[in-house]
mmCIF file of C-alpha atoms in Angstrom:
data_model
loop_
_atom_site.group_PDB
_atom_site.id
_atom_site.type_symbol
_atom_site.label_atom_id
_atom_site.label_comp_id
_atom_site.label_asym_id
_atom_site.label_seq_id
_atom_site.Cartn_x
_atom_site.Cartn_y
_atom_site.Cartn_z
ATOM 1 C CA UNK H 1 16.406 15.034 0.082
ATOM 2 C CA UNK H 2 13.481 13.711 -1.927
ATOM 3 C CA UNK H 3 10.247 14.629 -0.058
ATOM 4 C CA UNK H 4 6.674 15.987 -0.287
ATOM 5 C CA UNK H 5 4.970 18.570 1.992
ATOM 6 C CA UNK H 6 1.342 18.784 2.249
ATOM 7 C CA UNK H 7 -0.480 21.979 3.723
ATOM 8 C CA UNK H 8 -3.508 23.571 3.671
ATOM 9 C CA UNK H 9 -5.505 21.122 6.525
ATOM 10 C CA UNK H 10 -7.388 22.283 9.063
ATOM 11 C CA UNK H 11 -11.164 22.558 10.456
ATOM 12 C CA UNK H 12 -13.933 23.166 8.300
ATOM 13 C CA UNK H 13 -17.741 23.201 8.875
ATOM 14 C CA UNK H 14 -19.986 20.548 7.013
ATOM 15 C CA UNK H 15 -20.631 21.527 3.645
ATOM 16 C CA UNK H 16 -17.807 23.668 3.521
ATOM 17 C CA UNK H 17 -14.590 24.071 1.197
ATOM 18 C CA UNK H 18 -10.635 23.348 1.660
ATOM 19 C CA UNK H 19 -7.768 23.454 -0.747
ATOM 20 C CA UNK H 20 -4.823 21.234 -0.190
ATOM 21 C CA UNK H 21 -1.233 21.781 -1.425
ATOM 22 C CA UNK H 22 1.644 19.359 -2.002
ATOM 23 C CA UNK H 23 5.146 20.852 -2.490
ATOM 24 C CA UNK H 24 8.255 18.657 -3.566
ATOM 25 C CA UNK H 25 11.900 18.992 -3.043
ATOM 26 C CA UNK H 26 14.480 16.957 -4.220
ATOM 27 C CA UNK H 27 12.851 16.342 -7.322
ATOM 28 C CA UNK H 28 10.850 18.115 -10.237
ATOM 29 C CA UNK H 29 7.219 17.417 -9.548
ATOM 30 C CA UNK H 30 6.168 18.209 -13.087
ATOM 31 C CA UNK H 31 7.716 15.049 -14.339
ATOM 32 C CA UNK H 32 5.821 12.654 -12.199
ATOM 33 C CA UNK H 33 2.360 11.367 -11.856
ATOM 34 C CA UNK H 34 0.660 12.349 -8.513
ATOM 35 C CA UNK H 35 -2.152 11.034 -6.244
ATOM 36 C CA UNK H 36 -3.838 12.103 -3.079
ATOM 37 C CA UNK H 37 -4.557 9.191 -0.388
ATOM 38 C CA UNK H 38 -6.315 9.833 2.953
ATOM 39 C CA UNK H 39 -6.671 7.967 6.395
ATOM 40 C CA UNK H 40 -9.432 8.463 8.370
ATOM 41 C CA UNK H 41 -8.526 8.242 12.317
ATOM 42 C CA UNK H 42 -7.975 4.422 13.206
ATOM 43 C CA UNK H 43 -8.715 3.521 9.743
ATOM 44 C CA UNK H 44 -6.933 2.011 6.707
ATOM 45 C CA UNK H 45 -5.570 3.997 3.399
ATOM 46 C CA UNK H 46 -7.915 5.293 0.853
ATOM 47 C CA UNK H 47 -6.881 6.287 -2.700
ATOM 48 C CA UNK H 48 -8.738 9.397 -3.677
ATOM 49 C CA UNK H 49 -7.196 11.074 -6.869
ATOM 50 C CA UNK H 50 -4.699 10.636 -9.800
ATOM 51 C CA UNK H 51 -3.394 13.058 -11.958
ATOM 52 C CA UNK H 52 -1.100 12.371 -14.782
ATOM 53 C CA UNK H 53 2.259 14.451 -15.274
ATOM 54 C CA UNK H 54 1.019 16.534 -18.073
ATOM 55 C CA UNK H 55 -2.297 17.393 -15.832
ATOM 56 C CA UNK H 56 -4.406 16.411 -18.860
ATOM 57 C CA UNK H 57 -5.580 13.240 -17.149
ATOM 58 C CA UNK H 58 -7.389 12.649 -13.898
ATOM 59 C CA UNK H 59 -9.010 9.989 -12.149
ATOM 60 C CA UNK H 60 -11.123 9.989 -8.828
ATOM 61 C CA UNK H 61 -12.688 7.657 -6.242
ATOM 62 C CA UNK H 62 -15.969 7.240 -6.376
ATOM 63 C CA UNK H 63 -16.266 8.771 -2.952
ATOM 64 C CA UNK H 64 -15.127 12.327 -4.108
ATOM 65 C CA UNK H 65 -16.004 12.150 -7.642
ATOM 66 C CA UNK H 66 -17.848 15.542 -8.252
ATOM 67 C CA UNK H 67 -16.728 17.070 -4.772
ATOM 68 C CA UNK H 68 -12.855 16.944 -4.926
ATOM 69 C CA UNK H 69 -10.642 18.241 -7.868
ATOM 70 C CA UNK H 70 -7.084 17.444 -8.630
ATOM 71 C CA UNK H 71 -4.541 19.946 -10.271
ATOM 72 C CA UNK H 72 -1.118 20.823 -10.628
ATOM 73 C CA UNK H 73 0.425 24.040 -11.582
ATOM 74 C CA UNK H 74 3.064 23.416 -13.819
ATOM 75 C CA UNK H 75 4.541 27.069 -13.537
ATOM 76 C CA UNK H 76 4.865 26.425 -9.956
ATOM 77 C CA UNK H 77 5.759 22.816 -9.892
ATOM 78 C CA UNK H 78 2.523 22.331 -7.413
ATOM 79 C CA UNK H 79 -0.054 19.809 -6.965
ATOM 80 C CA UNK H 80 -3.645 20.710 -5.215
ATOM 81 C CA UNK H 81 -6.596 18.844 -4.217
ATOM 82 C CA UNK H 82 -9.697 21.325 -4.132
ATOM 83 C CA UNK H 83 -12.208 19.774 -1.739
ATOM 84 C CA UNK H 84 -15.711 21.152 -1.766
ATOM 85 C CA UNK H 85 -18.965 19.961 -0.313
ATOM 86 C CA UNK H 86 -17.180 18.536 2.820
ATOM 87 C CA UNK H 87 -18.811 16.174 5.128
ATOM 88 C CA UNK H 88 -17.947 14.710 8.585
ATOM 89 C CA UNK H 89 -16.696 11.236 6.722
ATOM 90 C CA UNK H 90 -14.046 13.317 4.958
ATOM 91 C CA UNK H 91 -12.228 13.853 8.224
ATOM 92 C CA UNK H 92 -9.053 12.193 7.737
ATOM 93 C CA UNK H 93 -5.067 12.851 7.221
ATOM 94 C CA UNK H 94 -4.361 13.623 3.694
ATOM 95 C CA UNK H 95 -1.309 12.296 2.034
ATOM 96 C CA UNK H 96 0.317 13.362 -1.646
ATOM 97 C CA UNK H 97 2.089 10.442 -3.155
ATOM 98 C CA UNK H 98 4.266 10.217 -5.983
ATOM 99 C CA UNK H 99 4.002 7.459 -8.647
ATOM 100 C CA UNK H 100 7.035 5.678 -8.743
ATOM 101 C CA UNK H 101 9.335 5.413 -12.015
ATOM 102 C CA UNK H 102 12.301 3.387 -12.790
ATOM 103 C CA UNK H 103 14.226 3.277 -15.970
ATOM 104 C CA UNK H 104 11.518 5.564 -17.571
ATOM 105 C CA UNK H 105 8.575 3.088 -16.873
ATOM 106 C CA UNK H 106 6.051 3.889 -14.185
ATOM 107 C CA UNK H 107 5.619 1.170 -11.645
ATOM 108 C CA UNK H 108 2.037 1.977 -10.823
ATOM 109 C CA UNK H 109 2.624 2.060 -7.364
ATOM 110 C CA UNK H 110 3.799 5.154 -4.689
ATOM 111 C CA UNK H 111 7.414 5.389 -3.510
ATOM 112 C CA UNK H 112 7.220 9.037 -2.003
ATOM 113 C CA UNK H 113 4.891 10.104 0.687
ATOM 114 C CA UNK H 114 4.361 13.258 2.306
ATOM 115 C CA UNK H 115 3.712 13.224 6.388
ATOM 116 C CA UNK H 116 0.242 14.226 6.082
ATOM 117 C CA UNK H 117 -1.935 17.023 6.556
ATOM 118 C CA UNK H 118 -5.247 16.614 8.967
ATOM 119 C CA UNK H 119 -8.713 17.883 7.670
ATOM 120 C CA UNK H 120 -11.359 18.004 10.403
ATOM 121 C CA UNK H 121 -14.823 18.454 9.120
ATOM 122 C CA UNK H 122 -17.103 19.448 12.481
ATOM 123 C CA UNK H 123 -19.701 22.063 13.393
ATOM 124 C CA UNK Q 1 -14.443 -1.749 -8.631
ATOM 125 C CA UNK Q 2 -11.777 -3.938 -7.159
ATOM 126 C CA UNK Q 3 -12.037 -5.093 -4.024
ATOM 127 C CA UNK Q 4 -9.028 -6.117 -2.027
ATOM 128 C CA UNK Q 5 -9.072 -8.699 0.704
ATOM 129 C CA UNK Q 6 -6.162 -9.093 3.150
ATOM 130 C CA UNK Q 7 -5.813 -11.944 5.753
ATOM 131 C CA UNK Q 8 -5.417 -11.993 8.587
ATOM 132 C CA UNK Q 9 -6.224 -8.577 9.799
ATOM 133 C CA UNK Q 10 -4.192 -9.248 12.945
ATOM 134 C CA UNK Q 11 -1.107 -11.151 13.285
ATOM 135 C CA UNK Q 12 0.848 -11.656 16.399
ATOM 136 C CA UNK Q 13 4.629 -12.941 15.766
ATOM 137 C CA UNK Q 14 7.436 -13.702 17.703
ATOM 138 C CA UNK Q 15 10.618 -12.356 17.289
ATOM 139 C CA UNK Q 16 12.869 -14.122 14.688
ATOM 140 C CA UNK Q 17 9.820 -16.126 13.292
ATOM 141 C CA UNK Q 18 8.187 -15.800 9.877
ATOM 142 C CA UNK Q 19 5.248 -13.998 9.176
ATOM 143 C CA UNK Q 20 2.847 -14.246 6.009
ATOM 144 C CA UNK Q 21 0.087 -12.004 4.719
ATOM 145 C CA UNK Q 22 -2.421 -12.860 2.192
ATOM 146 C CA UNK Q 23 -3.951 -10.617 -0.115
ATOM 147 C CA UNK Q 24 -6.829 -11.412 -2.461
ATOM 148 C CA UNK Q 25 -8.488 -9.436 -5.522
ATOM 149 C CA UNK Q 26 -11.902 -9.597 -6.594
ATOM 150 C CA UNK Q 27 -10.768 -9.807 -10.280
ATOM 151 C CA UNK Q 28 -7.307 -10.554 -11.981
ATOM 152 C CA UNK Q 29 -4.871 -7.699 -11.595
ATOM 153 C CA UNK Q 30 -3.098 -8.791 -14.962
ATOM 154 C CA UNK Q 31 -2.846 -5.340 -16.979
ATOM 155 C CA UNK Q 32 -3.343 -5.472 -20.729
ATOM 156 C CA UNK Q 33 0.219 -4.789 -20.912
ATOM 157 C CA UNK Q 34 1.071 -8.058 -19.008
ATOM 158 C CA UNK Q 35 2.321 -6.563 -15.946
ATOM 159 C CA UNK Q 36 0.594 -7.207 -12.373
ATOM 160 C CA UNK Q 37 0.553 -3.920 -10.453
ATOM 161 C CA UNK Q 38 0.105 -5.559 -6.998
ATOM 162 C CA UNK Q 39 2.324 -3.536 -4.344
ATOM 163 C CA UNK Q 40 2.895 -3.902 -0.773
ATOM 164 C CA UNK Q 41 3.516 -1.136 1.753
ATOM 165 C CA UNK Q 42 4.306 -0.888 5.566
ATOM 166 C CA UNK Q 43 3.040 1.762 7.862
ATOM 167 C CA UNK Q 44 4.991 2.196 10.861
ATOM 168 C CA UNK Q 45 2.845 4.059 13.954
ATOM 169 C CA UNK Q 46 2.844 7.586 13.141
ATOM 170 C CA UNK Q 47 4.460 7.390 10.150
ATOM 171 C CA UNK Q 48 3.198 7.623 6.226
ATOM 172 C CA UNK Q 49 3.194 4.460 4.472
ATOM 173 C CA UNK Q 50 6.667 3.109 2.959
ATOM 174 C CA UNK Q 51 6.725 1.122 -0.345
ATOM 175 C CA UNK Q 52 8.053 -2.328 -0.069
ATOM 176 C CA UNK Q 53 7.135 -4.697 -2.780
ATOM 177 C CA UNK Q 54 6.046 -3.661 -6.380
ATOM 178 C CA UNK Q 55 4.842 -5.368 -9.231
ATOM 179 C CA UNK Q 56 3.896 -8.737 -7.040
ATOM 180 C CA UNK Q 57 7.689 -9.481 -6.153
ATOM 181 C CA UNK Q 58 10.274 -6.886 -6.737
ATOM 182 C CA UNK Q 59 11.680 -5.462 -3.522
ATOM 183 C CA UNK Q 60 11.800 -1.313 -3.410
ATOM 184 C CA UNK Q 61 15.178 0.165 -2.590
ATOM 185 C CA UNK Q 62 16.537 -0.254 0.600
ATOM 186 C CA UNK Q 63 14.011 -3.196 1.674
ATOM 187 C CA UNK Q 64 15.667 -5.557 3.419
ATOM 188 C CA UNK Q 65 15.713 -9.267 1.675
ATOM 189 C CA UNK Q 66 13.602 -10.700 4.703
ATOM 190 C CA UNK Q 67 10.795 -9.190 2.849
ATOM 191 C CA UNK Q 68 9.276 -11.069 -0.026
ATOM 192 C CA UNK Q 69 6.337 -11.166 -2.219
ATOM 193 C CA UNK Q 70 4.962 -13.604 -4.534
ATOM 194 C CA UNK Q 71 1.437 -14.752 -6.138
ATOM 195 C CA UNK Q 72 -0.370 -14.318 -9.594
ATOM 196 C CA UNK Q 73 -3.602 -13.308 -10.818
ATOM 197 C CA UNK Q 74 -5.843 -12.493 -7.847
ATOM 198 C CA UNK Q 75 -3.920 -14.210 -5.186
ATOM 199 C CA UNK Q 76 -0.834 -12.891 -3.297
ATOM 200 C CA UNK Q 77 1.418 -13.269 -0.483
ATOM 201 C CA UNK Q 78 3.726 -10.929 1.583
ATOM 202 C CA UNK Q 79 6.015 -13.025 3.463
ATOM 203 C CA UNK Q 80 8.937 -11.952 6.324
ATOM 204 C CA UNK Q 81 11.382 -14.588 6.748
ATOM 205 C CA UNK Q 82 12.265 -13.395 10.555
ATOM 206 C CA UNK Q 83 10.401 -10.598 12.303
ATOM 207 C CA UNK Q 84 12.330 -8.192 13.771
ATOM 208 C CA UNK Q 85 11.031 -5.329 16.131
ATOM 209 C CA UNK Q 86 11.131 -2.652 13.694
ATOM 210 C CA UNK Q 87 8.938 -4.454 11.695
ATOM 211 C CA UNK Q 88 5.991 -3.746 13.624
ATOM 212 C CA UNK Q 89 3.109 -1.911 12.078
ATOM 213 C CA UNK Q 90 0.277 -2.044 9.541
ATOM 214 C CA UNK Q 91 0.737 -3.617 6.332
ATOM 215 C CA UNK Q 92 -1.381 -2.951 2.889
ATOM 216 C CA UNK Q 93 -1.596 -4.521 -0.434
ATOM 217 C CA UNK Q 94 -2.486 -1.970 -3.341
ATOM 218 C CA UNK Q 95 -3.664 -2.698 -6.575
ATOM 219 C CA UNK Q 96 -2.929 -0.389 -9.512
ATOM 220 C CA UNK Q 97 -4.154 -2.283 -12.519
ATOM 221 C CA UNK Q 98 -7.849 -0.650 -12.633
ATOM 222 C CA UNK Q 99 -6.935 2.842 -10.732
ATOM 223 C CA UNK Q 100 -6.060 2.184 -7.314
ATOM 224 C CA UNK Q 101 -7.229 0.279 -4.545
ATOM 225 C CA UNK Q 102 -5.820 -0.652 -0.831
ATOM 226 C CA UNK Q 103 -6.486 -3.725 1.185
ATOM 227 C CA UNK Q 104 -7.815 -3.197 4.541
ATOM 228 C CA UNK Q 105 -4.356 -3.463 6.469
ATOM 229 C CA UNK Q 106 -2.956 -6.156 8.216
ATOM 230 C CA UNK Q 107 -1.505 -5.046 11.693
ATOM 231 C CA UNK Q 108 1.799 -7.061 12.687
ATOM 232 C CA UNK Q 109 2.605 -7.151 16.383
ATOM 233 C CA UNK Q 110 5.255 -9.045 18.422
ATOM 234 C CA UNK Q 111 3.938 -11.806 20.871
#
């Protein structure tokens, strides 16, 4: 079964750091462009970051630029999100999501999502 | 930054009746490659989002044909021809022409 599983969430104090991971099963993570998306409690979806399949290209939403870093470990076939200088407004469920590919072309949408990992930023 | 605006934010619908959700972008979503990267996703309660429609009108694998997408440029629509109980949830449009941006979501509920 094709799936993504996030881990690393938890409770952290304002100003603290947390590292989220995303593992894939049923497909080769290294072959896909990947993203992180979050959803604050009772709120909508917010795209945070993108990384190319090579890992050489990354993009960020303004809300996390300079504080969050997306990366991938090709050897371990894993995806990470390093989150620094965390704020109360970063409290959310964090999802990793796969860019969909069809016939070798990136469809620029998300076809596989993990179940999410909860991050709570509070003193 | 691209702003995606969905209307309505809430849509009470009778089972078996049609439903329609609109999504408007603050600028044209036509990419330099000629494609328009506008998708629709469904999020059922307690679940992660699920892809329904990509590139305006293409149904993703396994999506029932009662779901359809249309539009161009800055105006897009998701239609459900006959709403079923399993369609309850929040629907998001998402643009991926300029990075990625989601609409604020439309809650579909049964009357």
